[in-house]
Short mmCIF file of C-alpha atoms in Angstrom, two decimals:
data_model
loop_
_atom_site.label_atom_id
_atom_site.label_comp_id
_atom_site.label_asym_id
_atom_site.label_seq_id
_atom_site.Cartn_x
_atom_site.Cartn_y
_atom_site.Cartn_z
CA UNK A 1 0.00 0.00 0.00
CA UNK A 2 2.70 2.22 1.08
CA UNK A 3 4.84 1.85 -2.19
CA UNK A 4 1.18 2.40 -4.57
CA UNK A 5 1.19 5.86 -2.86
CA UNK A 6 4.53 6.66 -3.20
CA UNK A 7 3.93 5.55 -7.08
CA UNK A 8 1.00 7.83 -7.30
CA UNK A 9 2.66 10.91 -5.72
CA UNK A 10 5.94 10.05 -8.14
CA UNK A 11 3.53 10.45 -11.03
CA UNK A 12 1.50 13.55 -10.01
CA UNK A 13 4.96 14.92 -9.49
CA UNK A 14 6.29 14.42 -13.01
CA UNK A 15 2.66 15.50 -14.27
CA UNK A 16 2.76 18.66 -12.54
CA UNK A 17 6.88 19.98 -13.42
CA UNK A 18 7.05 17.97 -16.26
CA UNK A 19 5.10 19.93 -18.88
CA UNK A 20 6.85 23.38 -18.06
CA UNK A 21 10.27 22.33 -17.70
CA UNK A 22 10.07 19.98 -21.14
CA UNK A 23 8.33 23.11 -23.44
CA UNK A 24 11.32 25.24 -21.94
CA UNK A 25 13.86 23.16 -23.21
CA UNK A 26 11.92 21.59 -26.54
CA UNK A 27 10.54 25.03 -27.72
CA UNK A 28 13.48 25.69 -30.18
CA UNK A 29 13.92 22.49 -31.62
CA UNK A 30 17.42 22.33 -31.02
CA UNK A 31 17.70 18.76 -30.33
CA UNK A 32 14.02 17.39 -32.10
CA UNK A 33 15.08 13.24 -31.18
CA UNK A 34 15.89 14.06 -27.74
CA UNK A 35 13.04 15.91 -27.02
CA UNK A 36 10.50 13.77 -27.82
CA UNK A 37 12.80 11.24 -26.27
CA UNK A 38 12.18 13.58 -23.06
CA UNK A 39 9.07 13.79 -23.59
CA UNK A 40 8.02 10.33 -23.43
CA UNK A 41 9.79 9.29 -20.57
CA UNK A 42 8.04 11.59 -18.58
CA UNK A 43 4.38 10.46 -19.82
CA UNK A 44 5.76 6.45 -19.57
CA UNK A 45 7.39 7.51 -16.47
CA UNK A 46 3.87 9.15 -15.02
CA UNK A 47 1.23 6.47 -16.74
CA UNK A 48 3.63 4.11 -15.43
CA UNK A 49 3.97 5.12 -12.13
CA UNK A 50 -0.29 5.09 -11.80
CA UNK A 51 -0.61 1.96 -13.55
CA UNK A 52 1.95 0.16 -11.75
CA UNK A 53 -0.08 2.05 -8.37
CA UNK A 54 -3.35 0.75 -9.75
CA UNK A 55 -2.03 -2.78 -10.07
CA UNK A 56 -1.26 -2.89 -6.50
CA UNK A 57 -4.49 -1.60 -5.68
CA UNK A 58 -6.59 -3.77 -7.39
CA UNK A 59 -4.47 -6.58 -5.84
CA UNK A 60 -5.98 -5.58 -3.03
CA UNK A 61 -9.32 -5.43 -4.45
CA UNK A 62 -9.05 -8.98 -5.87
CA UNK A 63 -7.79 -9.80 -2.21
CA UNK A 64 -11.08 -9.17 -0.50
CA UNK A 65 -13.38 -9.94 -3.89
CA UNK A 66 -12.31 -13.62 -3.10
CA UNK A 67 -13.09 -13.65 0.26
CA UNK A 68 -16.65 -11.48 0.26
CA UNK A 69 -17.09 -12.11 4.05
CA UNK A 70 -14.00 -10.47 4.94
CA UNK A 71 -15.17 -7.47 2.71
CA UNK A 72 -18.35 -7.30 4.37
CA UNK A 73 -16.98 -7.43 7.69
CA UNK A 74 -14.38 -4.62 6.61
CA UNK A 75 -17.70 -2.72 5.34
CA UNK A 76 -19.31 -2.89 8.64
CA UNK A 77 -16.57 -1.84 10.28
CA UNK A 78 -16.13 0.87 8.82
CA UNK A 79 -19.28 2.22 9.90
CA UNK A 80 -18.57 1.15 13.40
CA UNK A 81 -14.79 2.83 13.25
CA UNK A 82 -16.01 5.03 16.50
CA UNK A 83 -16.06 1.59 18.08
CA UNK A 84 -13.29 0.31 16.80
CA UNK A 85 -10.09 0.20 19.18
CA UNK A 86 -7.34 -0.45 16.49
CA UNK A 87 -9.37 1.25 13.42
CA UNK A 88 -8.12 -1.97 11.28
CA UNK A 89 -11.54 -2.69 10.02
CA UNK A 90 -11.74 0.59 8.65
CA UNK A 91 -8.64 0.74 7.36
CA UNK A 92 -9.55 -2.45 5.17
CA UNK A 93 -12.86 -1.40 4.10
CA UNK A 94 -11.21 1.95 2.47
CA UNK A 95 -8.25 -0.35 0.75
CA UNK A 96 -11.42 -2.17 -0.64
CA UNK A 97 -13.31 0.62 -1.43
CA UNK A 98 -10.34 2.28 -3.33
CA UNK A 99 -9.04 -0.63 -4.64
CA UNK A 100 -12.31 -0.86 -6.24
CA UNK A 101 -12.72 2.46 -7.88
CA UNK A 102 -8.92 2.38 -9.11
CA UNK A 103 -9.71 -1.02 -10.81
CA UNK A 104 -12.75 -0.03 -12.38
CA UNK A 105 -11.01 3.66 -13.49
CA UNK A 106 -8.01 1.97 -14.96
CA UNK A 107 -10.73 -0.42 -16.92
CA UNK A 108 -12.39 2.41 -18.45
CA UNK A 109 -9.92 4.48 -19.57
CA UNK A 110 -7.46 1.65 -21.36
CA UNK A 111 -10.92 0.65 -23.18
CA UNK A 112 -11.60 4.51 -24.06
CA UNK A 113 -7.86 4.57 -25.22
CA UNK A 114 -8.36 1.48 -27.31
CA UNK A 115 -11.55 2.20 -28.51
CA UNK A 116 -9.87 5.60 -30.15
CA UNK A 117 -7.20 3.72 -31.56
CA UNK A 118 -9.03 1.55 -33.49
CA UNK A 119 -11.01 4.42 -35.00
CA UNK A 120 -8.41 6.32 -36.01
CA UNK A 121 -6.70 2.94 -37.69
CA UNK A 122 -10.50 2.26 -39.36
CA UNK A 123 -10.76 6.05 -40.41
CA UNK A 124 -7.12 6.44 -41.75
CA UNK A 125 -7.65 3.08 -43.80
CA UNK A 126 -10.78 4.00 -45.04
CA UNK A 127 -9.29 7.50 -46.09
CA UNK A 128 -6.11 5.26 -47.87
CA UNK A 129 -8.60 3.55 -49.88
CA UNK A 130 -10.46 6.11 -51.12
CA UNK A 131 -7.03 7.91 -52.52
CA UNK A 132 -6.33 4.91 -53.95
CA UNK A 133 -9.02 5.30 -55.93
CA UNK A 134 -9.59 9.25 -56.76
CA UNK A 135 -5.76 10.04 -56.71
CA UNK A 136 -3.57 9.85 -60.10
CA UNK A 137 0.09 8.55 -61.19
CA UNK A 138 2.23 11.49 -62.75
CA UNK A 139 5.44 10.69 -64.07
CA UNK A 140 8.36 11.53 -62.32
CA UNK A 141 6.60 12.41 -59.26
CA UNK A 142 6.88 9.28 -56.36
CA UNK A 143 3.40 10.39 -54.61
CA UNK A 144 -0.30 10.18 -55.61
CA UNK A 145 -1.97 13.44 -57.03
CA UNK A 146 -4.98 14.36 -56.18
CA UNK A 147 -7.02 16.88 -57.87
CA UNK A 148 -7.46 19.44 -55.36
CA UNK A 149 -7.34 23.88 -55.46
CA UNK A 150 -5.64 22.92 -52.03
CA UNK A 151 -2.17 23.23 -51.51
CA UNK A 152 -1.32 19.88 -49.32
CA UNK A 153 1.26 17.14 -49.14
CA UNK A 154 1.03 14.66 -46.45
CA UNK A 155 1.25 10.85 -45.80
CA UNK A 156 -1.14 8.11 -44.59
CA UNK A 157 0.40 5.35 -43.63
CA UNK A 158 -1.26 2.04 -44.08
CA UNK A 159 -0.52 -1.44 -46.42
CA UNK A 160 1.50 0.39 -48.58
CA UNK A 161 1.80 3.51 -47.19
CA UNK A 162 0.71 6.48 -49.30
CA UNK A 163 2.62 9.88 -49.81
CA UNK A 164 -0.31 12.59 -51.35
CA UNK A 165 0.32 15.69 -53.33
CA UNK A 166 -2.36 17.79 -54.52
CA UNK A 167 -2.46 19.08 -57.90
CA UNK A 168 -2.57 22.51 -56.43
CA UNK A 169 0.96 21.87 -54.77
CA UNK A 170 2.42 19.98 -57.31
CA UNK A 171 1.76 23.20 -59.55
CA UNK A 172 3.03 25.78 -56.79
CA UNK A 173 6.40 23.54 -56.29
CA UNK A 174 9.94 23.93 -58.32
CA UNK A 175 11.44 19.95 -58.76
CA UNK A 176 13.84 20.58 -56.33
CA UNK A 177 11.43 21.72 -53.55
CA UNK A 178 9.04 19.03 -54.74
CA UNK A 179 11.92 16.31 -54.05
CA UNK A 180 12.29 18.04 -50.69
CA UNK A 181 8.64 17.96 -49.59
CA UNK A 182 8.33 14.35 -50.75
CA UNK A 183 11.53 13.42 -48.69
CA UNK A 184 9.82 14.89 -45.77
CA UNK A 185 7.19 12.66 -46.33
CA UNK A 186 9.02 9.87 -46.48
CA UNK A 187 11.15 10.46 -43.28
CA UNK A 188 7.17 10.40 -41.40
CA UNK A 189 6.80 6.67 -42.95
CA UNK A 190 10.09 5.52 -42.42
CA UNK A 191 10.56 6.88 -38.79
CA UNK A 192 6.81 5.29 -38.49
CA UNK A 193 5.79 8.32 -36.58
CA UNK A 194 1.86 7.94 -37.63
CA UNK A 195 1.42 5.12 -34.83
CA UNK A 196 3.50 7.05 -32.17
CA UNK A 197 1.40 10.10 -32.67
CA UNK A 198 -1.96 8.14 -32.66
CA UNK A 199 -1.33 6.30 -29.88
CA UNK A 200 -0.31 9.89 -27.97
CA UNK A 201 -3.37 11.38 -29.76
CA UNK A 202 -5.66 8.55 -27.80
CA UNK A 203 -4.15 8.91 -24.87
CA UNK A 204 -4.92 12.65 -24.64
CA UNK A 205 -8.19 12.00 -25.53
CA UNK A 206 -8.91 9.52 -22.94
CA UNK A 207 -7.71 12.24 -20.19
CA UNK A 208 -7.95 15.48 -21.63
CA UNK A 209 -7.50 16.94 -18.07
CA UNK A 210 -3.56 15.16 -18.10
CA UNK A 211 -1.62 18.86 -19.50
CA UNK A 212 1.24 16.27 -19.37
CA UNK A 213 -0.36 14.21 -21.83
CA UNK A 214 -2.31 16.57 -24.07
CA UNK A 215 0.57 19.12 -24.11
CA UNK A 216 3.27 17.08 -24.78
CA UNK A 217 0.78 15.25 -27.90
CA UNK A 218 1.28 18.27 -29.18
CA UNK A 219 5.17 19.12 -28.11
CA UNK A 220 6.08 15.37 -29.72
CA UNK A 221 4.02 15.92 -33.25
CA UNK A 222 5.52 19.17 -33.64
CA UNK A 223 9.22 17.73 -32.81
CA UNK A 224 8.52 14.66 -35.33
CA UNK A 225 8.09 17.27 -37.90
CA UNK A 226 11.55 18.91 -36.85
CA UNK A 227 12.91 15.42 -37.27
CA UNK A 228 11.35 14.85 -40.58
CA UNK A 229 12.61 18.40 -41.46
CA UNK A 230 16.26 17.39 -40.95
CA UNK A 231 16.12 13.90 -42.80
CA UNK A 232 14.62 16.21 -45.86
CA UNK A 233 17.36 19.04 -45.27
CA UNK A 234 20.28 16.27 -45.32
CA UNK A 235 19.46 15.15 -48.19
CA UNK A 236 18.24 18.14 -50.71
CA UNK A 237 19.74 21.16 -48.06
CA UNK A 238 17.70 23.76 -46.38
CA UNK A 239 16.94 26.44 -48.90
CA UNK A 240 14.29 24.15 -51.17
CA UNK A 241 12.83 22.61 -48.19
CA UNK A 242 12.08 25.87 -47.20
CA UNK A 243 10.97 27.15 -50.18
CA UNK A 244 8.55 24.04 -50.36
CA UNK A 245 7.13 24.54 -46.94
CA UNK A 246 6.73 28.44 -47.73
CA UNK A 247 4.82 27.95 -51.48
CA UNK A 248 2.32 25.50 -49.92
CA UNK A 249 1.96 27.47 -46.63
CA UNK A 250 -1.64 28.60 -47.66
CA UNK A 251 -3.53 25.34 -46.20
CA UNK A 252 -6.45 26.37 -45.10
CA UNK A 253 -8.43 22.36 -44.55
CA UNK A 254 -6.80 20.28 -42.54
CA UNK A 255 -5.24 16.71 -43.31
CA UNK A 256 -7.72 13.81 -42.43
CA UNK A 257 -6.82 12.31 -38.72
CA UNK A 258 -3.61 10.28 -38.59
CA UNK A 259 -2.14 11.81 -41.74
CA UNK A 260 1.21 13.98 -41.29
CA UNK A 261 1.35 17.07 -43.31
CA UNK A 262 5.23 18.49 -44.55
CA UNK A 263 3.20 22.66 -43.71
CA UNK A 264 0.62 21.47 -41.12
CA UNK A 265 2.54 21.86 -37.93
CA UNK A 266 4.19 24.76 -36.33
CA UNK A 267 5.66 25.83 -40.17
CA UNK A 268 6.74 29.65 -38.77
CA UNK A 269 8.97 28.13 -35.95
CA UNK A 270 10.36 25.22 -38.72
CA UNK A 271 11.66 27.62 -40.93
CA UNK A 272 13.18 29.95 -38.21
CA UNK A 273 14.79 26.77 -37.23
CA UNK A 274 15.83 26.14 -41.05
CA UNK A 275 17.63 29.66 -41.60
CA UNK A 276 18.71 30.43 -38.23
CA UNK A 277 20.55 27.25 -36.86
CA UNK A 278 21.12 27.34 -32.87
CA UNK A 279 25.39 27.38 -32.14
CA UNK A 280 27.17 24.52 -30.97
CA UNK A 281 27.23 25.59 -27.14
CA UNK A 282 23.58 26.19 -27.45
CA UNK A 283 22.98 23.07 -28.95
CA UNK A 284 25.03 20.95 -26.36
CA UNK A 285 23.37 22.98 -23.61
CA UNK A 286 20.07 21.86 -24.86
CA UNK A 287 21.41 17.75 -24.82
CA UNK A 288 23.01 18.02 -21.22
CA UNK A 289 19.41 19.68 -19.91
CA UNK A 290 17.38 17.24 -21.87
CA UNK A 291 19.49 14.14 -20.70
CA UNK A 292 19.49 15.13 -16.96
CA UNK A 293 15.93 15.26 -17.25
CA UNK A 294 15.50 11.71 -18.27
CA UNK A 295 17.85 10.87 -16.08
CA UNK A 296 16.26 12.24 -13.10
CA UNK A 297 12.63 10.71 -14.37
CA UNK A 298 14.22 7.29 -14.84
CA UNK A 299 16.31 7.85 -11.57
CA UNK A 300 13.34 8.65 -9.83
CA UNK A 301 11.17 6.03 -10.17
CA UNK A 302 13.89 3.42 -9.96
CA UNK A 303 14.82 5.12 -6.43
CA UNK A 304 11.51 5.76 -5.10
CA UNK A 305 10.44 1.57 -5.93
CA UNK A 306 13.68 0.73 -4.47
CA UNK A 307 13.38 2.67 -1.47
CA UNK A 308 10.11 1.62 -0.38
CA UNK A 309 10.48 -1.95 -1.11
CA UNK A 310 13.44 -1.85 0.85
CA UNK A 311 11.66 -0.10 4.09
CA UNK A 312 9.14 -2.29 3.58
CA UNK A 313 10.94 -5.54 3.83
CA UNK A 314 12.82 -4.26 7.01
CA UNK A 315 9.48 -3.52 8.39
CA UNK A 316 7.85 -6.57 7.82
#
């Protein structure tokens, strides 16, 4: 019981410094990988933490569900903890009665979680298919066009994945910046980073009220496109990338759920990042914060488990 609270109060702890601290450091960009590396130690660390708190919990729970007169008895006591010289009656009825409500919570919100998952899957398949069949081959261009006065280019992934350009685009686009967009694209499906944000995306909906979690959905989709921005960069150099993400800048309808757009996310702050490149100090400044923070969120949980498990045994 002891080491489920410590657990909990780890978690709220990382919930509550976690999202300030990680936008402070991630803001720039300067180190995309390690940031959403950051990131999602802290939200593991946190959902973790509760799970692993909720496990012990229901434990209990299961403890007294086999044995219903004990549970009763517990029950009764509790009502009777005036009367009650050592108060242990009460203090099982409330591990029951909490045990029972953190079982039943952690039930509900892995099925929510699920349940969103497996829409967005259906819904991004279903909107795969459908390009399939409305979008068009052009020679010399490694995407499907779709007729559209929309300037877009994004990927869905599915079985095979699908990189879409809209005619729109493809018209706005020099070849250069057009190979740069498209290599963009194809960092998103390589990198798989479609399932990490969908699975984040769930997640936040299943406890909007979790800034840890609904901020840093956000944080890690804008930080994938950083990523996807230097795998593009690399390989055609900075100037057409930008140039691409500048001549299709004038999206105004968003990209279906679980697609990635190259100019959907943050593009202001990517192209600062593009023609103003942080220093080297700056840069390694960024790392050393970023890795002491994992550190201390890995540290943390590994010391706070250890510690109680260790009073505990001396206790006992």
């Amino acid at each position: 019981m002891t080491l489920a609270v410590a657990l909990m109060l780890y978690g709220s702890a990382v919930a509550t410094l976690g999202p300030p601290v990680l936008r402070r450091l991630t803001r720039r960009g300067n180190a995309p990988r390690l940031g959403i590396i950051a990131w999602i130690v802290a939200i593991a660390g946190t959902l973790g933490a509760w799970t692993a708190a909720a496990a012990m919990l229901t434990f209990e729970f299961a403890t007294y569900w086999g044995h219903p007169h004990d549970a009763l008895r517990a029950c009764l006591a509790l009502l009777w903890t005036p009367m009650d010289a050592d108060g242990s009656g009460a203090k099982q009825a409330a591990t029951f009665a909490v045990g029972a409500l953190v079982a039943a919570s952690t039930i509900a919100v892995v099925a929510r979680a699920v349940t969103v998952v497996t829409d967005m899957r259906r819904r991004t398949r279903s909107h795969a298919r459908a390009l399939r069949l409305v979008g068009r081959r052009v020679p010399g261009v490694d995407a499907l066009v779709l007729d559209s006065p929309q300037r877009q280019a994004y990927c869905v992934p599915g079985q095979p994945d699908t990189i879409v350009v809209t005619s729109a685009a493809l018209d706005a686009l020099t070849r250069d910046q057009l190979a740069a967009v498209l290599a963009h694209e194809q960092a998103h499906l390589r990198g798989r980073h479609a399932p990490l944000t969908a699975v984040l995306r769930a997640i936040a909906t299943t406890l909007p009220g979790l800034a840890l979690v609904t901020v840093g959905s956000a944080e890690i989709t804008r930080l994938l496109e950083m990523c996807a921005d230097d795998k593009a960069a690399d390989k055609h150099g900075c100037e057409p990338l930008l140039g691409g993400l500048l001549a299709i800048l004038g999206v105004t309808e968003p990209v279906p759920d679980g697609a990635l757009a190259a100019a959907g996310t943050a593009v202001l702050a990517r192209a600062q990042r593009l023609v103003d490149p942080v220093s080297s100090l700056r840069l390694a400044t960024t790392r050393t914060a970023l890795l002491g923070v994992i550190a201390t969120t890995v540290t943390g949980f590994a010391v706070i488990t250890a510690t109680v498990a260790f009073c505990s045994a001396i206790l006992g």
